[in-house]
PDB file of C-alpha atoms and ligand atoms in Angstrom:
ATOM      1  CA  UNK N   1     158.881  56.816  57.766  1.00  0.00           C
ATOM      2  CA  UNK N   2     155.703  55.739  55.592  1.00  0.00           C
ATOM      3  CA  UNK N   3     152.309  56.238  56.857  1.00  0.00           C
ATOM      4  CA  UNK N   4     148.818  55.402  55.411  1.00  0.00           C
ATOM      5  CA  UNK N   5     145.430  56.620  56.299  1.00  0.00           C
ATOM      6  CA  UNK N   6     142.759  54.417  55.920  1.00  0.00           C
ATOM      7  CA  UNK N   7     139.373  54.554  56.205  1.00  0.00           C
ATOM      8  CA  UNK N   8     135.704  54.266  54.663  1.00  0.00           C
ATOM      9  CA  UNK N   9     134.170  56.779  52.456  1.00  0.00           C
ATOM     10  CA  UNK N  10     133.849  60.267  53.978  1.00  0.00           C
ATOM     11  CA  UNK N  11     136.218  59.516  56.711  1.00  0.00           C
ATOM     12  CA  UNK N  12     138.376  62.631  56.245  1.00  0.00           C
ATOM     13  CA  UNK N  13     141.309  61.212  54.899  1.00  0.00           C
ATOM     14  CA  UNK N  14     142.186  63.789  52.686  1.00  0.00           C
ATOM     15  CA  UNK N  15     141.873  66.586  54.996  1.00  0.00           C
ATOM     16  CA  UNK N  16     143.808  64.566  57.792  1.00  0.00           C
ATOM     17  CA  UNK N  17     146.526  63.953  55.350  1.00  0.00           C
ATOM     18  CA  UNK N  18     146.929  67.809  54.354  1.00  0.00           C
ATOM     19  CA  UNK N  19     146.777  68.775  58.046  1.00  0.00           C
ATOM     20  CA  UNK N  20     149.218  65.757  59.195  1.00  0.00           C
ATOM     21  CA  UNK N  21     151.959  67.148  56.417  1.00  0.00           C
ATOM     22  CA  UNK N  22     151.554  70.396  57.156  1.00  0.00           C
ATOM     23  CA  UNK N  23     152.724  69.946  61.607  1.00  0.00           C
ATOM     24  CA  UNK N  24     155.547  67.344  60.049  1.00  0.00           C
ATOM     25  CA  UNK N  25     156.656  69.982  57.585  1.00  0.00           C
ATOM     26  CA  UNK N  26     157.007  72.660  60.257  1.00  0.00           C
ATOM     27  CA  UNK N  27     158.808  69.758  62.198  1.00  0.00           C
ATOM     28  CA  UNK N  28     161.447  70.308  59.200  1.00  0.00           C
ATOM     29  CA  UNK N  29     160.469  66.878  57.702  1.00  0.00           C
ATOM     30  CA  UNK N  30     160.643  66.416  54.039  1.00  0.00           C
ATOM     31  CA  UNK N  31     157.186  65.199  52.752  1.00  0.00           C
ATOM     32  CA  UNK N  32     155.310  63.020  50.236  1.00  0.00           C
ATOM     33  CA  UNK N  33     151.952  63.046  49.989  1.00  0.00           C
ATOM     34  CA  UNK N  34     150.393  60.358  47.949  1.00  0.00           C
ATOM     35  CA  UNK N  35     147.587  58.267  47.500  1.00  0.00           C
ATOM     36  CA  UNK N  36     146.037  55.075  45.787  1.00  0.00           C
ATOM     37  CA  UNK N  37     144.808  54.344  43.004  1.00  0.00           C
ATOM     38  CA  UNK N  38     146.250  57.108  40.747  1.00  0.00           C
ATOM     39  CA  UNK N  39     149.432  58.830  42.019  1.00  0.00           C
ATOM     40  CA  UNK N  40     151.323  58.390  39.049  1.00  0.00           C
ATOM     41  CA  UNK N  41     150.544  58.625  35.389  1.00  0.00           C
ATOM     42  CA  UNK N  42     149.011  55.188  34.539  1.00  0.00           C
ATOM     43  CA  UNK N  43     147.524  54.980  37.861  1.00  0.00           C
ATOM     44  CA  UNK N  44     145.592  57.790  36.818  1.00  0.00           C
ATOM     45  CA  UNK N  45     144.158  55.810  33.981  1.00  0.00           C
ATOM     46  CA  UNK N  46     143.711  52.969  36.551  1.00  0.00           C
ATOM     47  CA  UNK N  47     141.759  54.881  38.783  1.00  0.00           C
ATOM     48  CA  UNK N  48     139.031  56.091  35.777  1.00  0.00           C
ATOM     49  CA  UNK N  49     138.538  52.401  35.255  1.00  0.00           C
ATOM     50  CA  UNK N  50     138.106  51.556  38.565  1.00  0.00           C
ATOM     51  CA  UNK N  51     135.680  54.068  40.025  1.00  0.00           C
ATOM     52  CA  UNK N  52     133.491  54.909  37.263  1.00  0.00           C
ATOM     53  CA  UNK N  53     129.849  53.867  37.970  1.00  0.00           C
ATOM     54  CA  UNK N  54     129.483  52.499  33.988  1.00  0.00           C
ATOM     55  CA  UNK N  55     131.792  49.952  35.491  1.00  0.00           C
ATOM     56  CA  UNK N  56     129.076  48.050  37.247  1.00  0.00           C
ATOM     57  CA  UNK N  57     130.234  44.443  35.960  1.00  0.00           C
ATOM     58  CA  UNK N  58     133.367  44.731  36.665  1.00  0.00           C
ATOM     59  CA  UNK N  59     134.481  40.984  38.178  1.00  0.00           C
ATOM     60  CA  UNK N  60     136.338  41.100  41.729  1.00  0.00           C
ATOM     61  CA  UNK N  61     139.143  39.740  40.443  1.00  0.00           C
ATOM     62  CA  UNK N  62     139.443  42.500  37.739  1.00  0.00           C
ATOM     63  CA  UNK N  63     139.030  44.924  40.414  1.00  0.00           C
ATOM     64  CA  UNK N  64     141.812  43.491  42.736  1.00  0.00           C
ATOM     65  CA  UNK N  65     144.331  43.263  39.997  1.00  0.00           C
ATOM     66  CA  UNK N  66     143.528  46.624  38.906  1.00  0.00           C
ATOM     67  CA  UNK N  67     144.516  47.915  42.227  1.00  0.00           C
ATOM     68  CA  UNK N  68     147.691  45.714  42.633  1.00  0.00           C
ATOM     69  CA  UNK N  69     148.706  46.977  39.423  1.00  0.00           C
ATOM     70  CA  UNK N  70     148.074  50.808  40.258  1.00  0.00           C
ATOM     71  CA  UNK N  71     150.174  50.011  43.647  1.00  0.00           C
ATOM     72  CA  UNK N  72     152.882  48.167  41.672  1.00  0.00           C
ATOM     73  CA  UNK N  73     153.708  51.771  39.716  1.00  0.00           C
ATOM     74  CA  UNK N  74     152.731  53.742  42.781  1.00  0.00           C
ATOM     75  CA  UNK N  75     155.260  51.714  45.003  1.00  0.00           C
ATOM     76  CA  UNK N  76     158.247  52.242  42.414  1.00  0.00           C
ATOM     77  CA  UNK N  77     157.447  55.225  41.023  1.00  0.00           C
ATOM     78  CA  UNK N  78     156.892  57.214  44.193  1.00  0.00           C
ATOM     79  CA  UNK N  79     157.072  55.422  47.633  1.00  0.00           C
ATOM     80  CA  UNK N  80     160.571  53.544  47.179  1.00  0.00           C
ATOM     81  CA  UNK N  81     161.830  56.463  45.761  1.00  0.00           C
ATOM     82  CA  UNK N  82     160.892  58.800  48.452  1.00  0.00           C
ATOM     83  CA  UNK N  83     162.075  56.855  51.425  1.00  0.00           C
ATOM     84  CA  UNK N  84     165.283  56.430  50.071  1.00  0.00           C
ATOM     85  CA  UNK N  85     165.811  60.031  49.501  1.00  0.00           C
ATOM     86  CA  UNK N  86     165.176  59.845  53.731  1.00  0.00           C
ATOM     87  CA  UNK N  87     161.378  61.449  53.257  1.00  0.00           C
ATOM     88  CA  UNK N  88     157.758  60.994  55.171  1.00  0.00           C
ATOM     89  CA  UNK N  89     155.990  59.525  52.776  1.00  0.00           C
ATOM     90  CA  UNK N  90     151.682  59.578  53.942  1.00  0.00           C
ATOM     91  CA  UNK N  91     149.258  57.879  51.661  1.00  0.00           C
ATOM     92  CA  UNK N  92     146.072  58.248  51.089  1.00  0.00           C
ATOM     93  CA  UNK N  93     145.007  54.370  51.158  1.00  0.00           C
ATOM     94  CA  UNK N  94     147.444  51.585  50.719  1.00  0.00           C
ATOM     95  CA  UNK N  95     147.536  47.609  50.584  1.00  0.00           C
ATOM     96  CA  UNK N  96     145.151  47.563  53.775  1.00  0.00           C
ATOM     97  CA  UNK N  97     142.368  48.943  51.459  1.00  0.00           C
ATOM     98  CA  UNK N  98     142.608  46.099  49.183  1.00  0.00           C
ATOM     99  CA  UNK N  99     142.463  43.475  52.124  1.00  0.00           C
ATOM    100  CA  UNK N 100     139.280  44.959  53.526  1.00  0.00           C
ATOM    101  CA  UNK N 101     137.190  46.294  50.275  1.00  0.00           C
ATOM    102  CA  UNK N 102     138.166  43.248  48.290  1.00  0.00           C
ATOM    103  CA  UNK N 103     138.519  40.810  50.703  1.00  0.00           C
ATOM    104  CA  UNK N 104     136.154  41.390  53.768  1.00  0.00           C
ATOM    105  CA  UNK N 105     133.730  43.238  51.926  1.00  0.00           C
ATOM    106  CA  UNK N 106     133.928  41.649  48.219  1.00  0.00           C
ATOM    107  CA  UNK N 107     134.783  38.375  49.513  1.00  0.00           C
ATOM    108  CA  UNK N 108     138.057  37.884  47.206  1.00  0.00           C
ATOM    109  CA  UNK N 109     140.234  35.185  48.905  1.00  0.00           C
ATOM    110  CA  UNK N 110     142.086  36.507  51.977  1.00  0.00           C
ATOM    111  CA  UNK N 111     144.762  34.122  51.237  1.00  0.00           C
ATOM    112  CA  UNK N 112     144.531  34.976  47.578  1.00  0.00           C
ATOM    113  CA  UNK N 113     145.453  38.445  48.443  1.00  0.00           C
ATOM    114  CA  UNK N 114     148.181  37.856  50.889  1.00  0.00           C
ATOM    115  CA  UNK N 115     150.008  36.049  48.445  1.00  0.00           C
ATOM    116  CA  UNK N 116     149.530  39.300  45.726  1.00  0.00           C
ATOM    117  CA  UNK N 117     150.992  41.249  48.337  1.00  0.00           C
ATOM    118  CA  UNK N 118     153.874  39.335  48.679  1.00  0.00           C
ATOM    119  CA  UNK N 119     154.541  40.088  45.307  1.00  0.00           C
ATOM    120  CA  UNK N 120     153.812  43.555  44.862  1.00  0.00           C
ATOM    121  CA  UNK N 121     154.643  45.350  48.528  1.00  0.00           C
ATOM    122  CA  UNK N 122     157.937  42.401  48.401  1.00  0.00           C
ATOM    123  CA  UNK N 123     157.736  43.536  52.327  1.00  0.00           C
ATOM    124  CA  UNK N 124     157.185  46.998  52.077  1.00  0.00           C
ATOM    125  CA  UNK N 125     155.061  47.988  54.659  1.00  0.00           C
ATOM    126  CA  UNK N 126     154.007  51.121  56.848  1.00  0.00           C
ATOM    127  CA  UNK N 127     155.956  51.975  60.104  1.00  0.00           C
ATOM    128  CA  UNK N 128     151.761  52.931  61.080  1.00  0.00           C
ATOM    129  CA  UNK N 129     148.553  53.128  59.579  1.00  0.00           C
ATOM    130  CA  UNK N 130     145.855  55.179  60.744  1.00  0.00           C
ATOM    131  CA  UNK N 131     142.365  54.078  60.545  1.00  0.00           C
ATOM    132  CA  UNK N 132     139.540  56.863  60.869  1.00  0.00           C
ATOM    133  CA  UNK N 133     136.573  55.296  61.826  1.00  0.00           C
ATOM    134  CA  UNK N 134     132.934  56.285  62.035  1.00  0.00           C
ATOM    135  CA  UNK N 135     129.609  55.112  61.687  1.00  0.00           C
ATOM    136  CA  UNK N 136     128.973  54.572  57.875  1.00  0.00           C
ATOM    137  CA  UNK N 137     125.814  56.434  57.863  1.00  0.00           C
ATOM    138  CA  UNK N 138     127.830  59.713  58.592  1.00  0.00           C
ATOM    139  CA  UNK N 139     130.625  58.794  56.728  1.00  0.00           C
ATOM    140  CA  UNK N 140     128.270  58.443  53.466  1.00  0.00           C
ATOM    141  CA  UNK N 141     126.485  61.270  53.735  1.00  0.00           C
ATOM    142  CA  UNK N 142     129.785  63.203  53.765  1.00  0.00           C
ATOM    143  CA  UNK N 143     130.853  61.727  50.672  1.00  0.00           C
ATOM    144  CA  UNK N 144     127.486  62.226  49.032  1.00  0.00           C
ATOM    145  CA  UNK N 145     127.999  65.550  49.454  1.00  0.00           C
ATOM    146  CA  UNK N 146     131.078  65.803  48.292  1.00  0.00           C
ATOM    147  CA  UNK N 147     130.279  64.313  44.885  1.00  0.00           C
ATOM    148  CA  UNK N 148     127.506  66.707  44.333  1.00  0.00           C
ATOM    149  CA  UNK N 149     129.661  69.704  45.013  1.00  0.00           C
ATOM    150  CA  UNK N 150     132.369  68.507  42.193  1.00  0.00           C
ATOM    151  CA  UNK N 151     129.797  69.082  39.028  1.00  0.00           C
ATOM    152  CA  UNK N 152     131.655  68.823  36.445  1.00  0.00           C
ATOM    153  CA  UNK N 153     134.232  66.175  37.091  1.00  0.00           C
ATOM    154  CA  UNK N 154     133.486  62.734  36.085  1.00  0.00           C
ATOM    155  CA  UNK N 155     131.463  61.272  38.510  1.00  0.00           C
ATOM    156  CA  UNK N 156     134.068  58.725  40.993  1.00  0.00           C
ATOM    157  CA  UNK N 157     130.985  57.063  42.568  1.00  0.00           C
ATOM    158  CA  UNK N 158     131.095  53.249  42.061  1.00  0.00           C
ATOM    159  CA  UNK N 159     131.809  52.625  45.539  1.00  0.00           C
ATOM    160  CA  UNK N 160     129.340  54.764  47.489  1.00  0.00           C
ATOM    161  CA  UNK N 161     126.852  53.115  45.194  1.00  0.00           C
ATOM    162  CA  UNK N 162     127.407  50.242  47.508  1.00  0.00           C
ATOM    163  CA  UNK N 163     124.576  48.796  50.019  1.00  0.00           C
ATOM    164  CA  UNK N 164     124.928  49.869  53.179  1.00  0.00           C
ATOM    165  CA  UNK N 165     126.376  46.159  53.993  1.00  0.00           C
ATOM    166  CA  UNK N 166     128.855  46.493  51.997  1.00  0.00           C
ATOM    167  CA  UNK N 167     130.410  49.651  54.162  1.00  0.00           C
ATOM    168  CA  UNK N 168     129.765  48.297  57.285  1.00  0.00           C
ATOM    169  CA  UNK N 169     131.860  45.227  56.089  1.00  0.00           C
ATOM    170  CA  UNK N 170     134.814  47.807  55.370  1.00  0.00           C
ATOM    171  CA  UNK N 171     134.659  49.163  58.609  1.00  0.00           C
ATOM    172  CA  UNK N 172     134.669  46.236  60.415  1.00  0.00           C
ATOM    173  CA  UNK N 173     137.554  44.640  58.398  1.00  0.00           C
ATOM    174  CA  UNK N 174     139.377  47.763  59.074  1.00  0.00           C
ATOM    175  CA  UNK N 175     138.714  47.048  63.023  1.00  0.00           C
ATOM    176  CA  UNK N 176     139.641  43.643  62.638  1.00  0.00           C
ATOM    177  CA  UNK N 177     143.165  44.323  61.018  1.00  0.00           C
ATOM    178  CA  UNK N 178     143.112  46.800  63.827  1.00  0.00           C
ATOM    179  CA  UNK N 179     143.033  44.447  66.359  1.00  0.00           C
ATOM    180  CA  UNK N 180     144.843  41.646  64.910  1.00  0.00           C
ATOM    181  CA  UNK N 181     148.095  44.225  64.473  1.00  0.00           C
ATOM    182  CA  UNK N 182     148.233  46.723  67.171  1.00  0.00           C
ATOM    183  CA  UNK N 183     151.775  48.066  66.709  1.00  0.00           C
ATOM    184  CA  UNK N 184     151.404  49.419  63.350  1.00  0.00           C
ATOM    185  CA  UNK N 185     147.340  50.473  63.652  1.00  0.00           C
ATOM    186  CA  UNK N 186     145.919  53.252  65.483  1.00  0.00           C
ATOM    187  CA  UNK N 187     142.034  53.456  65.446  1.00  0.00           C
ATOM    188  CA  UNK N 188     141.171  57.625  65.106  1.00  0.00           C
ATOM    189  CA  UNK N 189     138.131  58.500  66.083  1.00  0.00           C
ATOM    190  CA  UNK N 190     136.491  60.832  62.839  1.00  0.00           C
ATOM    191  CA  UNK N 191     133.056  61.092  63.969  1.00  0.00           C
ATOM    192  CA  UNK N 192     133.328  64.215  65.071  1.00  0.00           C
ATOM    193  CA  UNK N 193     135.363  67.706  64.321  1.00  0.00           C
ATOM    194  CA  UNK N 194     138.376  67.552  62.012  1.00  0.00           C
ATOM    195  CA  UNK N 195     140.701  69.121  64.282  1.00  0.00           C
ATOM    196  CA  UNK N 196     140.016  67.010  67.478  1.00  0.00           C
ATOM    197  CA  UNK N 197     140.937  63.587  64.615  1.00  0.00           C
ATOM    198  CA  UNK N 198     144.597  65.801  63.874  1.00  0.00           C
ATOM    199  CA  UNK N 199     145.089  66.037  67.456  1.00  0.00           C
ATOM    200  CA  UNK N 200     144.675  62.272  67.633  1.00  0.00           C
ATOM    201  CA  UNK N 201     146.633  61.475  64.786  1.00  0.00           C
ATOM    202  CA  UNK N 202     149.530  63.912  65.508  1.00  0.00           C
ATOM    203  CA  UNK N 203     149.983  62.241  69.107  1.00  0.00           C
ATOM    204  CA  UNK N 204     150.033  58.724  67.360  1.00  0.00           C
ATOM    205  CA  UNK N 205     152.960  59.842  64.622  1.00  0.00           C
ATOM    206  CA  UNK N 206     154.740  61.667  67.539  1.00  0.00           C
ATOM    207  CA  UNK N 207     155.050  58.779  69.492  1.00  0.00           C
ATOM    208  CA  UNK N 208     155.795  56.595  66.580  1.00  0.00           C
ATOM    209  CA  UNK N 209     158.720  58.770  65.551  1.00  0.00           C
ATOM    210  CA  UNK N 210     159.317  58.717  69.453  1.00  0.00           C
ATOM    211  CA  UNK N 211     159.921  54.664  69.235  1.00  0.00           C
ATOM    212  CA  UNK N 212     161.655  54.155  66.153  1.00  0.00           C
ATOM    213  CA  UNK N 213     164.358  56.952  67.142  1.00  0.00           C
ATOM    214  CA  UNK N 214     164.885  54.855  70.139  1.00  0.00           C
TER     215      UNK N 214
HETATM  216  P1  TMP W   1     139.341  57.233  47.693  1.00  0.00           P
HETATM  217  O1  TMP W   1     137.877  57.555  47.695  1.00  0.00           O
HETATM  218  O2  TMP W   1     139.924  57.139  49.060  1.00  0.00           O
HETATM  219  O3  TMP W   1     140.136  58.059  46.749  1.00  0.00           O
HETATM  220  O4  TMP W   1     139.481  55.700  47.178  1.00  0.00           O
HETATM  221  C1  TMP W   1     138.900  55.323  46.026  1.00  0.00           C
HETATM  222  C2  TMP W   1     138.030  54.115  46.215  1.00  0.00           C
HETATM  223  O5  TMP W   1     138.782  52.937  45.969  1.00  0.00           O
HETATM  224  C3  TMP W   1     137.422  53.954  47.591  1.00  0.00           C
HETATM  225  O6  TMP W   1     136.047  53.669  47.399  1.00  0.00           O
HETATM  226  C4  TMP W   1     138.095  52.738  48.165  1.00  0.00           C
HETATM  227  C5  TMP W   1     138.515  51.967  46.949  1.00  0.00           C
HETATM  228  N1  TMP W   1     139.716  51.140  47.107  1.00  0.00           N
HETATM  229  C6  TMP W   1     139.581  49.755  47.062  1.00  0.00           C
HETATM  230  O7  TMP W   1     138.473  49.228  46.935  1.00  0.00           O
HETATM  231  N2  TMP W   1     140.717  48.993  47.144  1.00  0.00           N
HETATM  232  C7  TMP W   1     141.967  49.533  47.252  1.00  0.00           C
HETATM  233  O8  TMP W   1     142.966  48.803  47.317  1.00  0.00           O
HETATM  234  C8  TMP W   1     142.081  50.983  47.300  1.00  0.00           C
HETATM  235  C9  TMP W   1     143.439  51.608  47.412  1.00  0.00           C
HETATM  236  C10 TMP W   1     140.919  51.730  47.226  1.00  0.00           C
END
């Protein structure tokens, strides 16, 4: 099974993944936890590029190749591999995140980036995808924070450095795939505590894995 977590910044993704592996582990799954960009070696070197705030010029287009080339490794690096061996694979992010922060909020072609995807996923795609919404104000604010507490680290900030516009665009592309593909997207509430979004999310995988053993 491969599930993705999407969201905008300071949704909780992180925390939701670590949580969601750690009920499917004691289910006696075998799990991957991943994420995009950077879960492999050059993706690493991808992801410097791509969130570091020097970058300020970088051109859409530079930025959507850069992540189709980050999920090109990712995909046969780590994802193919992992669901052959039979594992859950969860990511952190995948294709969705292009659609809506280069697409609906950068305003890349839609079409443009359907027909990358073709190419790059070749039909890979996950069995669900969780979205964790929340207003963006909150969801900023956490990831504000966060950045200030990692002193130290190079700073990954290009993104929050967005308007406010900008977020709100994410979200509501997010909603929109949402709606336009109900069987593989769940909408998780993340506005409030962490563990009331698990509960959420755990009844949504259960029920997944519920259909697809039928
Ligand atoms: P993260 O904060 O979830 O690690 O993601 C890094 C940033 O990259 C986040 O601001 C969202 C952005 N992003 C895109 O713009 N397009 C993509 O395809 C992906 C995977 C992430």
């Amino acid at each position: 099974m491969f599930i993705s977590f999407e969201g905008i910044e300071g949704s909780g993704k992180t925390t939701q993944v670590e949580l969601l592996i750690g009920v499917l582990q004691a289910k006696g799954h075998e799990c991957v936890a991943t994420r995009e960009p950077g879960a492999t070696e050059i993706g690493l070197g991808i992801r410097e590029i791509l969130l570091d705030s020097a970058h300020s010029n970088m051109l859409p287009l530079t930025e959507l190749l850069l992540y189709e080339a980050d999920r090109a490794q990712h995909i046969h690096d780590v994802i193919k591999p992992a669901l052959a061996a039979g594992k859950v694979v969860v990511s952190d992010r995948f294709s969705d995140a292009t659609t809506v922060y280069q697409g609906y909020a950068r305003g890349c072609d839609l079409g443009l980036i359907e027909r990358i995807h073709q190419i790059v996923l070749s039909g890979l795609r996950p069995d669900l995808t969780l979205i964790l919404d929340l207003p963006v104000e909150t969801g900023l604010e956490r990831a504000w924070q966060r950045i200030h507490s990692r002193s130290g680290d190079l700073p990954e900030d290009r993104f929050e450095k967005e308007a406010l516009g900008f977020h709100e665009r994410v979200r509501q592309g997010y909603l929109t795939l949402a709606r336009n593909e109900p069987d593989r997207f769940r909408v998780i509430d993340a506005s409030g505590n962490p563990q009331s979004a698990h509960k959420d999310i755990v009844k949504a995988v259960l029920h997944r894995e519920g259909n697809e053993g039928r």
